[in-house]
PDB file of C-alpha atoms in Angstrom:
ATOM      1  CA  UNK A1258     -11.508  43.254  11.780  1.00 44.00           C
ATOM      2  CA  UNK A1259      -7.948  44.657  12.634  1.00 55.00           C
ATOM      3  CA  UNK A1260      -4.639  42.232  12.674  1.00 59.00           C
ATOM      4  CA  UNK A1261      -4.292  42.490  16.004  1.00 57.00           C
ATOM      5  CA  UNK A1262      -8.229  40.554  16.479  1.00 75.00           C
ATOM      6  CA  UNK A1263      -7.309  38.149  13.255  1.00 74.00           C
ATOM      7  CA  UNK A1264      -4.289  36.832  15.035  1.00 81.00           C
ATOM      8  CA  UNK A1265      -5.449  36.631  18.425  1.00 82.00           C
ATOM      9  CA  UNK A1266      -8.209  34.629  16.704  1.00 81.00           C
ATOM     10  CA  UNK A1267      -5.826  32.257  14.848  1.00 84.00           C
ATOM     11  CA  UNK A1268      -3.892  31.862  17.731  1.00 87.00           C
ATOM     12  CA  UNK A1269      -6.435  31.089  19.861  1.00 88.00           C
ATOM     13  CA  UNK A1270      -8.337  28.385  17.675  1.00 87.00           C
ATOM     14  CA  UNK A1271      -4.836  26.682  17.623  1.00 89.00           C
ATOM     15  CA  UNK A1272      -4.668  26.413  21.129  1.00 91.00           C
ATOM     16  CA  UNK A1273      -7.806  25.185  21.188  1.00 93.00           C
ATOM     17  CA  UNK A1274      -7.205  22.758  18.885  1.00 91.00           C
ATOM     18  CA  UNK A1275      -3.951  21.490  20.099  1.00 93.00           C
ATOM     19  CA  UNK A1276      -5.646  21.054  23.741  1.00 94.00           C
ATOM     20  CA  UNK A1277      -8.485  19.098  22.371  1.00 93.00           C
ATOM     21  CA  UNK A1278      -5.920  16.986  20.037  1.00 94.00           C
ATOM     22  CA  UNK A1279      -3.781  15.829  23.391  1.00 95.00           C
ATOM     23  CA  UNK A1280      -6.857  15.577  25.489  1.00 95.00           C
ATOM     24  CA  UNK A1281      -8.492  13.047  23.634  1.00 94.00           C
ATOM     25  CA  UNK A1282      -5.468  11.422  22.889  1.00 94.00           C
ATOM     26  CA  UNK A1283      -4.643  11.201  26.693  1.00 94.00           C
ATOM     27  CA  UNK A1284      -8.278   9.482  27.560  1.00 93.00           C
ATOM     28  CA  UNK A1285      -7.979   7.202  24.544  1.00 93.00           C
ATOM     29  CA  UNK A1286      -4.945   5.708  25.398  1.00 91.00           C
ATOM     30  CA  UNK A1287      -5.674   5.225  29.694  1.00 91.00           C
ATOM     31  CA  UNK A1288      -7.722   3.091  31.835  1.00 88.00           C
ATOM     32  CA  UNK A1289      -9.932   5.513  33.984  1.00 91.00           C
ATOM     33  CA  UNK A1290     -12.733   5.746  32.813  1.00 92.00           C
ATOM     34  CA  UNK A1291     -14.840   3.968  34.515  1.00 90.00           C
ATOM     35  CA  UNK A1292     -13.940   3.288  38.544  1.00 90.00           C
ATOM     36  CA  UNK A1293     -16.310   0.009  40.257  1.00 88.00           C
ATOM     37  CA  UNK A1294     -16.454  -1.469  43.158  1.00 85.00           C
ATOM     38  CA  UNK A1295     -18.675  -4.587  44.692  1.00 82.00           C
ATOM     39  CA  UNK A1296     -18.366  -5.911  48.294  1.00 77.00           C
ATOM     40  CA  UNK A1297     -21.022  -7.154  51.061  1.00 77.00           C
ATOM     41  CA  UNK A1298     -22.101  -5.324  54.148  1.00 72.00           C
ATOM     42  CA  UNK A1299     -21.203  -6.657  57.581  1.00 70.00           C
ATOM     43  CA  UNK A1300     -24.635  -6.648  59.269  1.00 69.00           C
ATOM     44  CA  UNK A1301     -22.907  -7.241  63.041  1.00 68.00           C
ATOM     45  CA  UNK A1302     -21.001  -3.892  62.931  1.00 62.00           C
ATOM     46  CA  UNK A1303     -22.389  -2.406  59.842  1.00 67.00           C
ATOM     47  CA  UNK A1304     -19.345  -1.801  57.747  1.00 70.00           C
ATOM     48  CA  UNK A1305     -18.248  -2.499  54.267  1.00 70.00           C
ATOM     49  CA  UNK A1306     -15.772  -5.338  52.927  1.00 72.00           C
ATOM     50  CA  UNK A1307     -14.739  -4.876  49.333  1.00 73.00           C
ATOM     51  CA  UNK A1308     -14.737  -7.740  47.237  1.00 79.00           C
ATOM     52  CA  UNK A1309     -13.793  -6.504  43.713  1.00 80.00           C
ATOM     53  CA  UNK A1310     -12.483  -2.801  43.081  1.00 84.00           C
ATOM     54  CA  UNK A1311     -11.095  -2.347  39.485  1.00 87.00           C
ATOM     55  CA  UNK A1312     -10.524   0.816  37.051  1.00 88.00           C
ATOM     56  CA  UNK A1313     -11.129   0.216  33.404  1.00 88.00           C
ATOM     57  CA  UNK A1314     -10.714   2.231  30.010  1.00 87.00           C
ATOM     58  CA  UNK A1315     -11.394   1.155  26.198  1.00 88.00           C
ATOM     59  CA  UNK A1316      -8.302  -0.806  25.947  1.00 87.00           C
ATOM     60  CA  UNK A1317      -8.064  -2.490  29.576  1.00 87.00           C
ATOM     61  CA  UNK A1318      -9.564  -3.754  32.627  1.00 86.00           C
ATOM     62  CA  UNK A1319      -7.081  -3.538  36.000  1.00 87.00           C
ATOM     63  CA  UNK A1320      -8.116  -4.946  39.355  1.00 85.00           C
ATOM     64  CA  UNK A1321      -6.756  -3.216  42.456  1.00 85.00           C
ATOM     65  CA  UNK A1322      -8.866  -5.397  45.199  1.00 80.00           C
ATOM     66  CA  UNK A1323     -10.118  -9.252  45.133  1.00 74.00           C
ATOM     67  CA  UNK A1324      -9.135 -12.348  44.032  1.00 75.00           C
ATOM     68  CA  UNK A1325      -7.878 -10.346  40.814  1.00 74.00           C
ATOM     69  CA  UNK A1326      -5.788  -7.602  42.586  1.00 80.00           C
ATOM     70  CA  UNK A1327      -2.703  -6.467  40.924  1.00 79.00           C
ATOM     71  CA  UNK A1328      -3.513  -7.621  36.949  1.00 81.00           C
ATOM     72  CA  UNK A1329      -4.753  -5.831  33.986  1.00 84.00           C
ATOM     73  CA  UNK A1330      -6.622  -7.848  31.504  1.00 81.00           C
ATOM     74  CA  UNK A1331      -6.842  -6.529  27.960  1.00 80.00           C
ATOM     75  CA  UNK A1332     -10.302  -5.826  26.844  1.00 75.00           C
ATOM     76  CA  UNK A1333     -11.127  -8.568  24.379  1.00 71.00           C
ATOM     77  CA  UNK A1334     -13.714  -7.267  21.649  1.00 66.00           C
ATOM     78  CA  UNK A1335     -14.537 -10.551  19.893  1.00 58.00           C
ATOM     79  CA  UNK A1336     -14.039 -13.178  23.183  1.00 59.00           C
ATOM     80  CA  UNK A1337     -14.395 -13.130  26.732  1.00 60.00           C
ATOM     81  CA  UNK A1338     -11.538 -12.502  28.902  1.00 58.00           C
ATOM     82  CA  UNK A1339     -10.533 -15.254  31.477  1.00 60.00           C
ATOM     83  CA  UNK A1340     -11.117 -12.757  34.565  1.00 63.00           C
ATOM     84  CA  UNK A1341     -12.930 -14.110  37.686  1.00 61.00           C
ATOM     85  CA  UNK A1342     -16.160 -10.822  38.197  1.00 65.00           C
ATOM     86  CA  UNK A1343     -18.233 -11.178  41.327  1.00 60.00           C
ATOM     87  CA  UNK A1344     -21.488 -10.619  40.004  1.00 65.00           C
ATOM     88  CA  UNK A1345     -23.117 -10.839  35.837  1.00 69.00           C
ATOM     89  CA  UNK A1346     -23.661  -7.095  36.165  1.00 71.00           C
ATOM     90  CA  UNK A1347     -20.602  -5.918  36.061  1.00 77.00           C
ATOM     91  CA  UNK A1348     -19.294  -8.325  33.457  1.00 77.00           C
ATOM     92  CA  UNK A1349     -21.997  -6.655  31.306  1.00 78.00           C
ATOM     93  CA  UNK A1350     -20.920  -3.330  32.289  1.00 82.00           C
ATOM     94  CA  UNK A1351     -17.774  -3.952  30.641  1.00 81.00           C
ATOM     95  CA  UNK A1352     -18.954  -5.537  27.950  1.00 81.00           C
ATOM     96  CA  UNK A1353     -21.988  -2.673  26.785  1.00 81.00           C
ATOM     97  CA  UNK A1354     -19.241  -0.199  27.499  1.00 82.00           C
ATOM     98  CA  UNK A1355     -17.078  -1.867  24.266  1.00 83.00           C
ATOM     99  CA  UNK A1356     -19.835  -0.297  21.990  1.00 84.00           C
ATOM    100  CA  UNK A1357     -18.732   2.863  22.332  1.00 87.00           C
ATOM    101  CA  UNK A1358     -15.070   2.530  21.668  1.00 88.00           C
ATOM    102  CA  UNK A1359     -15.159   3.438  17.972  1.00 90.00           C
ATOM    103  CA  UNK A1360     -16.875   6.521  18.236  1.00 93.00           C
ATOM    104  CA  UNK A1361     -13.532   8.088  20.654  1.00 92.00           C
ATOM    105  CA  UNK A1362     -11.047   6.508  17.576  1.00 93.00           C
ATOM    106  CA  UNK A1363     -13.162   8.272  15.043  1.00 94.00           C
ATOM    107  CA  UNK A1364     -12.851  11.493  16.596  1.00 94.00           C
ATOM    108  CA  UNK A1365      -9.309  11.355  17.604  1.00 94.00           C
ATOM    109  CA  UNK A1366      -8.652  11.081  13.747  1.00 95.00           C
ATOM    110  CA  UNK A1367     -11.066  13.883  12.918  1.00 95.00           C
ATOM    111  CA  UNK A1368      -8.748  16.062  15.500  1.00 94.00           C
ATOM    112  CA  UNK A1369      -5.495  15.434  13.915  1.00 95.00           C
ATOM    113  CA  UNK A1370      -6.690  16.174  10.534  1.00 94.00           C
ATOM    114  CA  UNK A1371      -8.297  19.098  11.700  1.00 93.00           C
ATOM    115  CA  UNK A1372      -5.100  20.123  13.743  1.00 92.00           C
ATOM    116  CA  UNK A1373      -2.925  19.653  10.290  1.00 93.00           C
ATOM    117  CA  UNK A1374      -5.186  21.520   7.886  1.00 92.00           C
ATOM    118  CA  UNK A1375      -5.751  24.393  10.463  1.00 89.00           C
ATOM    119  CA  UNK A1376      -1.939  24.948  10.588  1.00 88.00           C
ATOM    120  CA  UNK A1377      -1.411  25.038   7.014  1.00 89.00           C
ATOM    121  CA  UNK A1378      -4.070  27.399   6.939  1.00 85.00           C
ATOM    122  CA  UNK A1379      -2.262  29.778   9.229  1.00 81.00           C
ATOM    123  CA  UNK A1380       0.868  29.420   7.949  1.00 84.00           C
ATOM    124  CA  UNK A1381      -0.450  30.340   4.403  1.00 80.00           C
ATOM    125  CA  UNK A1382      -3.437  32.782   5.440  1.00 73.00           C
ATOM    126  CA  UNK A1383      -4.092  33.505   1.524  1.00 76.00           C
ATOM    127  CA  UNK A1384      -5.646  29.874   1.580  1.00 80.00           C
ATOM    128  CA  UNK A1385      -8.955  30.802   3.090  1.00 78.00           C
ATOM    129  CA  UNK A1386     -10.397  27.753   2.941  1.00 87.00           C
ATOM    130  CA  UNK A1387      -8.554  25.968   4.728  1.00 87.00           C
ATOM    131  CA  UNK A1388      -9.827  27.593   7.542  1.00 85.00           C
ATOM    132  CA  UNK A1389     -13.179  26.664   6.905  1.00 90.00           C
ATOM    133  CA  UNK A1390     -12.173  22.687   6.079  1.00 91.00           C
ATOM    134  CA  UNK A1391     -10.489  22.747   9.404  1.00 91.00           C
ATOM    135  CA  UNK A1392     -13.099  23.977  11.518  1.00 91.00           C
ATOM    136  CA  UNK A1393     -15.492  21.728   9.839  1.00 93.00           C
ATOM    137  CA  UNK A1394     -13.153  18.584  11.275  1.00 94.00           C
ATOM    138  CA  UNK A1395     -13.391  20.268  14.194  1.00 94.00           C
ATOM    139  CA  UNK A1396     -16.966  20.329  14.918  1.00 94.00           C
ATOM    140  CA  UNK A1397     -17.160  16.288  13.518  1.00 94.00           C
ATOM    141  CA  UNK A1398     -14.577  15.334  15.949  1.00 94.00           C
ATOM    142  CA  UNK A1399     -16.495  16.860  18.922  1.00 93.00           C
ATOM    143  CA  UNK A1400     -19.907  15.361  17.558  1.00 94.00           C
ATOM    144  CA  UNK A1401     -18.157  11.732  17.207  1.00 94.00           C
ATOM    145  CA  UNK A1402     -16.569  12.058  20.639  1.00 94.00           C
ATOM    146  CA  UNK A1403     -19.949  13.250  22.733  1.00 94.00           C
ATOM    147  CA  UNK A1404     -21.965  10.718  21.038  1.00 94.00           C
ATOM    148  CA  UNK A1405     -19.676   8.054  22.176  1.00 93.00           C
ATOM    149  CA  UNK A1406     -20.118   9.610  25.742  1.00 94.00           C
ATOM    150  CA  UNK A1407     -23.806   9.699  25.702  1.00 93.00           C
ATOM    151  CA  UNK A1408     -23.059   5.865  24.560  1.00 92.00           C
ATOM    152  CA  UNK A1409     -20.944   4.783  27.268  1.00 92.00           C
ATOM    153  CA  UNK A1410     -23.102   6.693  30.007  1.00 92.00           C
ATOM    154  CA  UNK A1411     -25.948   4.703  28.546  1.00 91.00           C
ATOM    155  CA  UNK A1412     -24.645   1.203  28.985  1.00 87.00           C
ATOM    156  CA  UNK A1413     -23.315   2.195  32.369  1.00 88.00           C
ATOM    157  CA  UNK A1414     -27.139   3.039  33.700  1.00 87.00           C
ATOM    158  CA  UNK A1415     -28.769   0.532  31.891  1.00 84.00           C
ATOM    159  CA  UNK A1416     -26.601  -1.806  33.361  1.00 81.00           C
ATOM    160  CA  UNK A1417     -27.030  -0.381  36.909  1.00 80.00           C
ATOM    161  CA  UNK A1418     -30.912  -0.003  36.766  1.00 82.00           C
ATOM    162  CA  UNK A1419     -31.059  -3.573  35.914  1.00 75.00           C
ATOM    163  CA  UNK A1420     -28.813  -4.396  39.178  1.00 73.00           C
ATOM    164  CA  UNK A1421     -31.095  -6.193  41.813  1.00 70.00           C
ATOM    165  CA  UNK A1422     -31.126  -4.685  44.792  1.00 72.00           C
ATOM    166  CA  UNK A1423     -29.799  -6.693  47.686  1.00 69.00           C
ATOM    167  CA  UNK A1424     -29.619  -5.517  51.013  1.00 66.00           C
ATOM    168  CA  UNK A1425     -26.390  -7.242  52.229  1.00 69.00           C
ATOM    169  CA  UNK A1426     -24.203  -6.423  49.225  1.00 74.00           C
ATOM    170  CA  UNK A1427     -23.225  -2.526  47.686  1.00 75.00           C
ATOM    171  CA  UNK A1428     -21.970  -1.720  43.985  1.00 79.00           C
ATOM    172  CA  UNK A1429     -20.281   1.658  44.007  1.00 83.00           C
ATOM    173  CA  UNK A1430     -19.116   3.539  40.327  1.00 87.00           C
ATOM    174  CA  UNK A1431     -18.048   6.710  39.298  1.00 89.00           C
ATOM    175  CA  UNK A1432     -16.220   7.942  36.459  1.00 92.00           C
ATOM    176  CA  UNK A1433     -13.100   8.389  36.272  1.00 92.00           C
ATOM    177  CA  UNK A1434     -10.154  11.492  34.967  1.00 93.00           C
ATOM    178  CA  UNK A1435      -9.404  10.246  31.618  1.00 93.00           C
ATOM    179  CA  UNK A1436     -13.648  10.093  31.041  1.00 94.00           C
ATOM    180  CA  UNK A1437     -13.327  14.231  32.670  1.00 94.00           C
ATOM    181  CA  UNK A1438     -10.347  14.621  30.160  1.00 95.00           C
ATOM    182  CA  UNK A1439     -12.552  13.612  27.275  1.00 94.00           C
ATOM    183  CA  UNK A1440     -15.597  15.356  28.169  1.00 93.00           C
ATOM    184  CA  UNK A1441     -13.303  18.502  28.354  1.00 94.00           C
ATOM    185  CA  UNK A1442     -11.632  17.484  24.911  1.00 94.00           C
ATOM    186  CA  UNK A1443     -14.816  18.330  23.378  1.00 94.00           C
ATOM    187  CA  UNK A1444     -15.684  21.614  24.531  1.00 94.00           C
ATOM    188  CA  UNK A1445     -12.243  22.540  22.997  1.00 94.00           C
ATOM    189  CA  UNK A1446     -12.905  20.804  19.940  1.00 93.00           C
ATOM    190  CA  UNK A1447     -16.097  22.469  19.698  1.00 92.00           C
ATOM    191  CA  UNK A1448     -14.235  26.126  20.515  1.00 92.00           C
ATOM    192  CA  UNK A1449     -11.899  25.663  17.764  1.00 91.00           C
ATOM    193  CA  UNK A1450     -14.054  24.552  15.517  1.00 91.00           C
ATOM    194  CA  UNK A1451     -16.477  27.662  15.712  1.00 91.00           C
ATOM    195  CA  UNK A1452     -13.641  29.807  15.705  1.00 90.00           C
ATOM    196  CA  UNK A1453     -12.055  28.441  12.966  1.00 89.00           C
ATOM    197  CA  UNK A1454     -15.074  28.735  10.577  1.00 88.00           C
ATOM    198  CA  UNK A1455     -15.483  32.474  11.938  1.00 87.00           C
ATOM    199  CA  UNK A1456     -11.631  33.277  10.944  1.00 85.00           C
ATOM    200  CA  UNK A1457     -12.934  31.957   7.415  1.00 83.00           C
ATOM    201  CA  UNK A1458     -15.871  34.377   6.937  1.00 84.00           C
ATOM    202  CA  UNK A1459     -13.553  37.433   8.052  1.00 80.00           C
ATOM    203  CA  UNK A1460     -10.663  36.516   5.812  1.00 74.00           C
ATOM    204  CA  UNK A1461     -13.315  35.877   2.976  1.00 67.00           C
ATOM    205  CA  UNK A1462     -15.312  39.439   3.606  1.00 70.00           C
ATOM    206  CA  UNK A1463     -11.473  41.173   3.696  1.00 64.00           C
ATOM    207  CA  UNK A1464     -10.632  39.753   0.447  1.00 58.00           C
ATOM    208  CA  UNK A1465     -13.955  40.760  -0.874  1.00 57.00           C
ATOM    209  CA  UNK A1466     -12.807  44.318   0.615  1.00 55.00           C
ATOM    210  CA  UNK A1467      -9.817  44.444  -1.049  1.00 53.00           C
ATOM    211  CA  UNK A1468     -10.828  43.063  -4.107  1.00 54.00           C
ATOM    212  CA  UNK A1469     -10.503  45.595  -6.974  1.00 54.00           C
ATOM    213  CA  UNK A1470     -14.170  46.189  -8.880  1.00 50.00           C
ATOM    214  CA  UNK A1471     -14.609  44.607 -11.797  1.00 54.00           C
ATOM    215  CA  UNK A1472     -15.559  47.885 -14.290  1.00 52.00           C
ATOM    216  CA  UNK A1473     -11.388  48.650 -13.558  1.00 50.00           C
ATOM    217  CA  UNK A1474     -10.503  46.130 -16.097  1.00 50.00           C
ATOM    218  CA  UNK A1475     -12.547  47.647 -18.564  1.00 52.00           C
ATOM    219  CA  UNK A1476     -10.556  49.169 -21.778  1.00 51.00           C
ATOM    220  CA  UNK A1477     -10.185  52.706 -21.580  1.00 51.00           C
ATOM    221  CA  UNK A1478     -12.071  54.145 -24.492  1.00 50.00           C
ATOM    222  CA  UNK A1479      -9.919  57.294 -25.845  1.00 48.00           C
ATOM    223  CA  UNK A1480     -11.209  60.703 -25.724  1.00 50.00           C
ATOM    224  CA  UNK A1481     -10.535  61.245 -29.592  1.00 48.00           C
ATOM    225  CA  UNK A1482     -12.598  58.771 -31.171  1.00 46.00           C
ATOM    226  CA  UNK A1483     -15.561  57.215 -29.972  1.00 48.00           C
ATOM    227  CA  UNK A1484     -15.146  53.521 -32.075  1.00 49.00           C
ATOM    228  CA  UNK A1485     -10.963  53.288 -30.661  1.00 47.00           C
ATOM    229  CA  UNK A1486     -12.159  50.807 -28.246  1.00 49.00           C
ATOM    230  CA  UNK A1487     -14.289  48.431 -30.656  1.00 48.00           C
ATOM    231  CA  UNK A1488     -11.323  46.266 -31.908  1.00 47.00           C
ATOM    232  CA  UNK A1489     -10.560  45.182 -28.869  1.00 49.00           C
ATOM    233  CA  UNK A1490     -14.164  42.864 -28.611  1.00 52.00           C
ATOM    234  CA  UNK A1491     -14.545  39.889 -31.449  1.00 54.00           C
ATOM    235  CA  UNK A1492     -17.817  41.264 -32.426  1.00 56.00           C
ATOM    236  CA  UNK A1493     -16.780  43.791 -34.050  1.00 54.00           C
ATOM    237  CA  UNK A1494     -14.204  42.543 -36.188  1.00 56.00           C
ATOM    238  CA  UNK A1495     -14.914  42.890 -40.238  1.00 58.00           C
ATOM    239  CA  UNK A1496     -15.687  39.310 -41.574  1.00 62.00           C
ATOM    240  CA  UNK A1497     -12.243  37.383 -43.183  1.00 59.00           C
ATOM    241  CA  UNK A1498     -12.260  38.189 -47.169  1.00 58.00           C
ATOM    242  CA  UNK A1499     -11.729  35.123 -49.727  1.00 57.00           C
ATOM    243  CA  UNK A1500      -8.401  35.531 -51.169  1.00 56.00           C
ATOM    244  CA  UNK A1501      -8.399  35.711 -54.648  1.00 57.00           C
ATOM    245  CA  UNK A1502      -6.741  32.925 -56.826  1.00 58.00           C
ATOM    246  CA  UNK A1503      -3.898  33.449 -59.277  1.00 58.00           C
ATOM    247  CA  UNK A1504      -6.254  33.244 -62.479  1.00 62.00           C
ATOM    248  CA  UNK A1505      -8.568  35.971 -61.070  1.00 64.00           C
ATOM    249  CA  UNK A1506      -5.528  38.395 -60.668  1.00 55.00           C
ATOM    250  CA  UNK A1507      -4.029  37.747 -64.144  1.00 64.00           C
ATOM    251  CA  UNK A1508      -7.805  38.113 -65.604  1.00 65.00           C
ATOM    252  CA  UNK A1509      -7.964  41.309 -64.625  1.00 62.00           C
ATOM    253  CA  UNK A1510      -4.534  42.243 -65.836  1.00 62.00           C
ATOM    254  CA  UNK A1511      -5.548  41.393 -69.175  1.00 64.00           C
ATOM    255  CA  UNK A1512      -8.836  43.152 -69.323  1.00 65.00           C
ATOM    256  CA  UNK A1513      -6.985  46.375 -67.985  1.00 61.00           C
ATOM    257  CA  UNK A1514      -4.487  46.104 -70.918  1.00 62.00           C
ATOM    258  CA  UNK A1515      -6.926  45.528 -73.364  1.00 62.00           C
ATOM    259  CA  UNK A1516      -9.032  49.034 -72.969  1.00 60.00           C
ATOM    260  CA  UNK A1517      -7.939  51.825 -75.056  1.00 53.00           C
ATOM    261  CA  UNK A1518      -7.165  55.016 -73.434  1.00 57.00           C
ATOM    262  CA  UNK A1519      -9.381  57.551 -73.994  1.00 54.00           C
ATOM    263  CA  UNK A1520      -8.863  59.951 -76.773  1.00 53.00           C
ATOM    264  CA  UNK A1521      -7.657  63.552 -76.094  1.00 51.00           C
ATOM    265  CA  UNK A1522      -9.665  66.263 -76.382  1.00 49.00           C
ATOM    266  CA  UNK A1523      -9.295  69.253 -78.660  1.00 51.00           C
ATOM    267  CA  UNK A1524      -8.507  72.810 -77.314  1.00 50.00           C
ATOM    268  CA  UNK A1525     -11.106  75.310 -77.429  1.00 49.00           C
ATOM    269  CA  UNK A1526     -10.609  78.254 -79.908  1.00 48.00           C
ATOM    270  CA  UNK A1527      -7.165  76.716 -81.240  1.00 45.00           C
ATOM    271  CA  UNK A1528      -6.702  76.850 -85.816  1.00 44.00           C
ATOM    272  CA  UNK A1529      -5.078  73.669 -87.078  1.00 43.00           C
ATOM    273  CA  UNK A1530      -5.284  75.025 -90.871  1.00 43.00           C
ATOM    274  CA  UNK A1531      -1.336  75.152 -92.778  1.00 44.00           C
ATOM    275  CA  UNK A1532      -0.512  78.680 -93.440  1.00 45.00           C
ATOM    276  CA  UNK A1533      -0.437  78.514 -97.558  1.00 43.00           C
ATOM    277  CA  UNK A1534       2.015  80.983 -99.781  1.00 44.00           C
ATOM    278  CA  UNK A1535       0.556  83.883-101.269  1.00 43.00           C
ATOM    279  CA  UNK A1536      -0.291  83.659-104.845  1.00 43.00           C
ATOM    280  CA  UNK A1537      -0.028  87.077-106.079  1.00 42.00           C
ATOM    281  CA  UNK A1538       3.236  88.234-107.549  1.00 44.00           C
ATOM    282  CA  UNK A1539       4.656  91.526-107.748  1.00 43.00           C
ATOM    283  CA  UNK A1540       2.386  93.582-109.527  1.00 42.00           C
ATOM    284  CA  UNK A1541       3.043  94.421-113.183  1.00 39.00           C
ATOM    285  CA  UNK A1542       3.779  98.410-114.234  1.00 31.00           C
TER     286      UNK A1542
END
């Protein structure tokens, strides 16, 4: 894969990432996710009068129409809030909807993780796995965030299957940007995620490229002797020798001075006899 590719490819899983990481962060923190509204039908000139309209998130429930209009209630998790709801059905709505909220949290904190590691991973490419931890946070923030969707869309239609039907009143719902925003936060997620885990295997099969073969680090063996290279492995090193103790040296000293040299031989051919003085005088006339 060329540069040009590898740092489109970086660049692209961190905009990815960074659009997912303010996405979520967006719906988390707003009310509109879920839009209701409940009112009764005029029979005389058929039309519609709007009893309750209110917009709610996972934090907060604000009322816009009815007896409630102009407050925002904090969602209590533990006790029920002192609102005034026209009908049960909607007060469970907004109570099933509650069970969701930890799955949104969880992946929020997934994201930022995921957004930290990737860009340490960028800004120090030689750490190629950081590019794989990343995208792995990646793809568990998307999963955490979509099953919290399929969770709140669940409570939602339980909720509204269970809704008698009555002819004289009308219960209107729809969802709302900050659910869009969060829908959209995970197709990012998801992008970045797969795209950071395929920047991984390319970085890892270029190293592997560039990686020098392992018979280079091999000792050269020299052309002049075939054993030059044997020292250099612990095998074939000559067993340590016992060093030999004071009394063993001056032993041997001794027995070397006590042998007699050998005796020299005699020279072929060669007269050791003593010339003696003649015996005969001058002879006599």
């Amino acid at each position: 894969m060329s540069s040009f590719s590898t740092r489109a490819l970086t660049l692209l899983s961190s905009v990815f990432g960074a659009c997912g990481l303010l996405l979520v962060g967006v719906a988390v923190s707003t009310d509109y996710w879920l839009l209701m509204e409940e009112g009764i039908i005029l029979q005389q000139n058929q039309t519609t009068e709007v009893k309750m309209a209110l917009h709610s998130g996972l934090w907060r429930v604000c009322f816009v129409a009815g007896p409630e209009k102009g407050r925002c209630v904090a969602a209590e998790y533990f006790t029920e809030p002192e609102i005034e709801i026209t009908t049960e059905n909607t007060a469970n709505i907004l109570k099933m909807v509650r069970t969701a909220t930890p799955f949104p949290m969880v992946s929020l904190l997934f994201v930022f993780t995921a957004f930290i590691i990737s860009n340490i991973g960028h800004i120090r490419p030689q750490r190629t796995i950081l590019a794989f931890v990343s995208g792995i946070f990646f793809i568990l923030s998307g999963l955490s965030l979509v099953v919290g969707l399929v969770l709140y869309i669940s409570s939602i239609n339980d909720e509204v299957m269970n809704r008698p039907r009555e002819p004289e009143q009308f219960f209107h719902y729809r969802y709302g940007w900050s659910f869009a925003f969060a829908a959209s936060s995970f197709l990012l997620k998801e992008g970045a995620g797969v795209m950071s885990v395929y920047l991984f295997m390319k970085r890892y099969a270029e190293e592997e490229l560039y990686r020098p073969h392992p018979a280079l680090y091999r000792p050269r063996m020299s052309e002049c002797s075939d054993y030059s290279g044997q020292f250099l492995h612990p095998d074939s090193w000559p067993p340590p020798q016992r060093g030999r103790s004071a009394s063993e040296v001056s032993s041997d000293i001794s027995i070397q001075l006590n042998q007699t040299p050998p005796s020299k031989s005699q020279p072929k051919g060669g007269s050791s006899s003593q010339q003696t003085p003649s015996s005969s005088g001058p002879s006599s006339a």
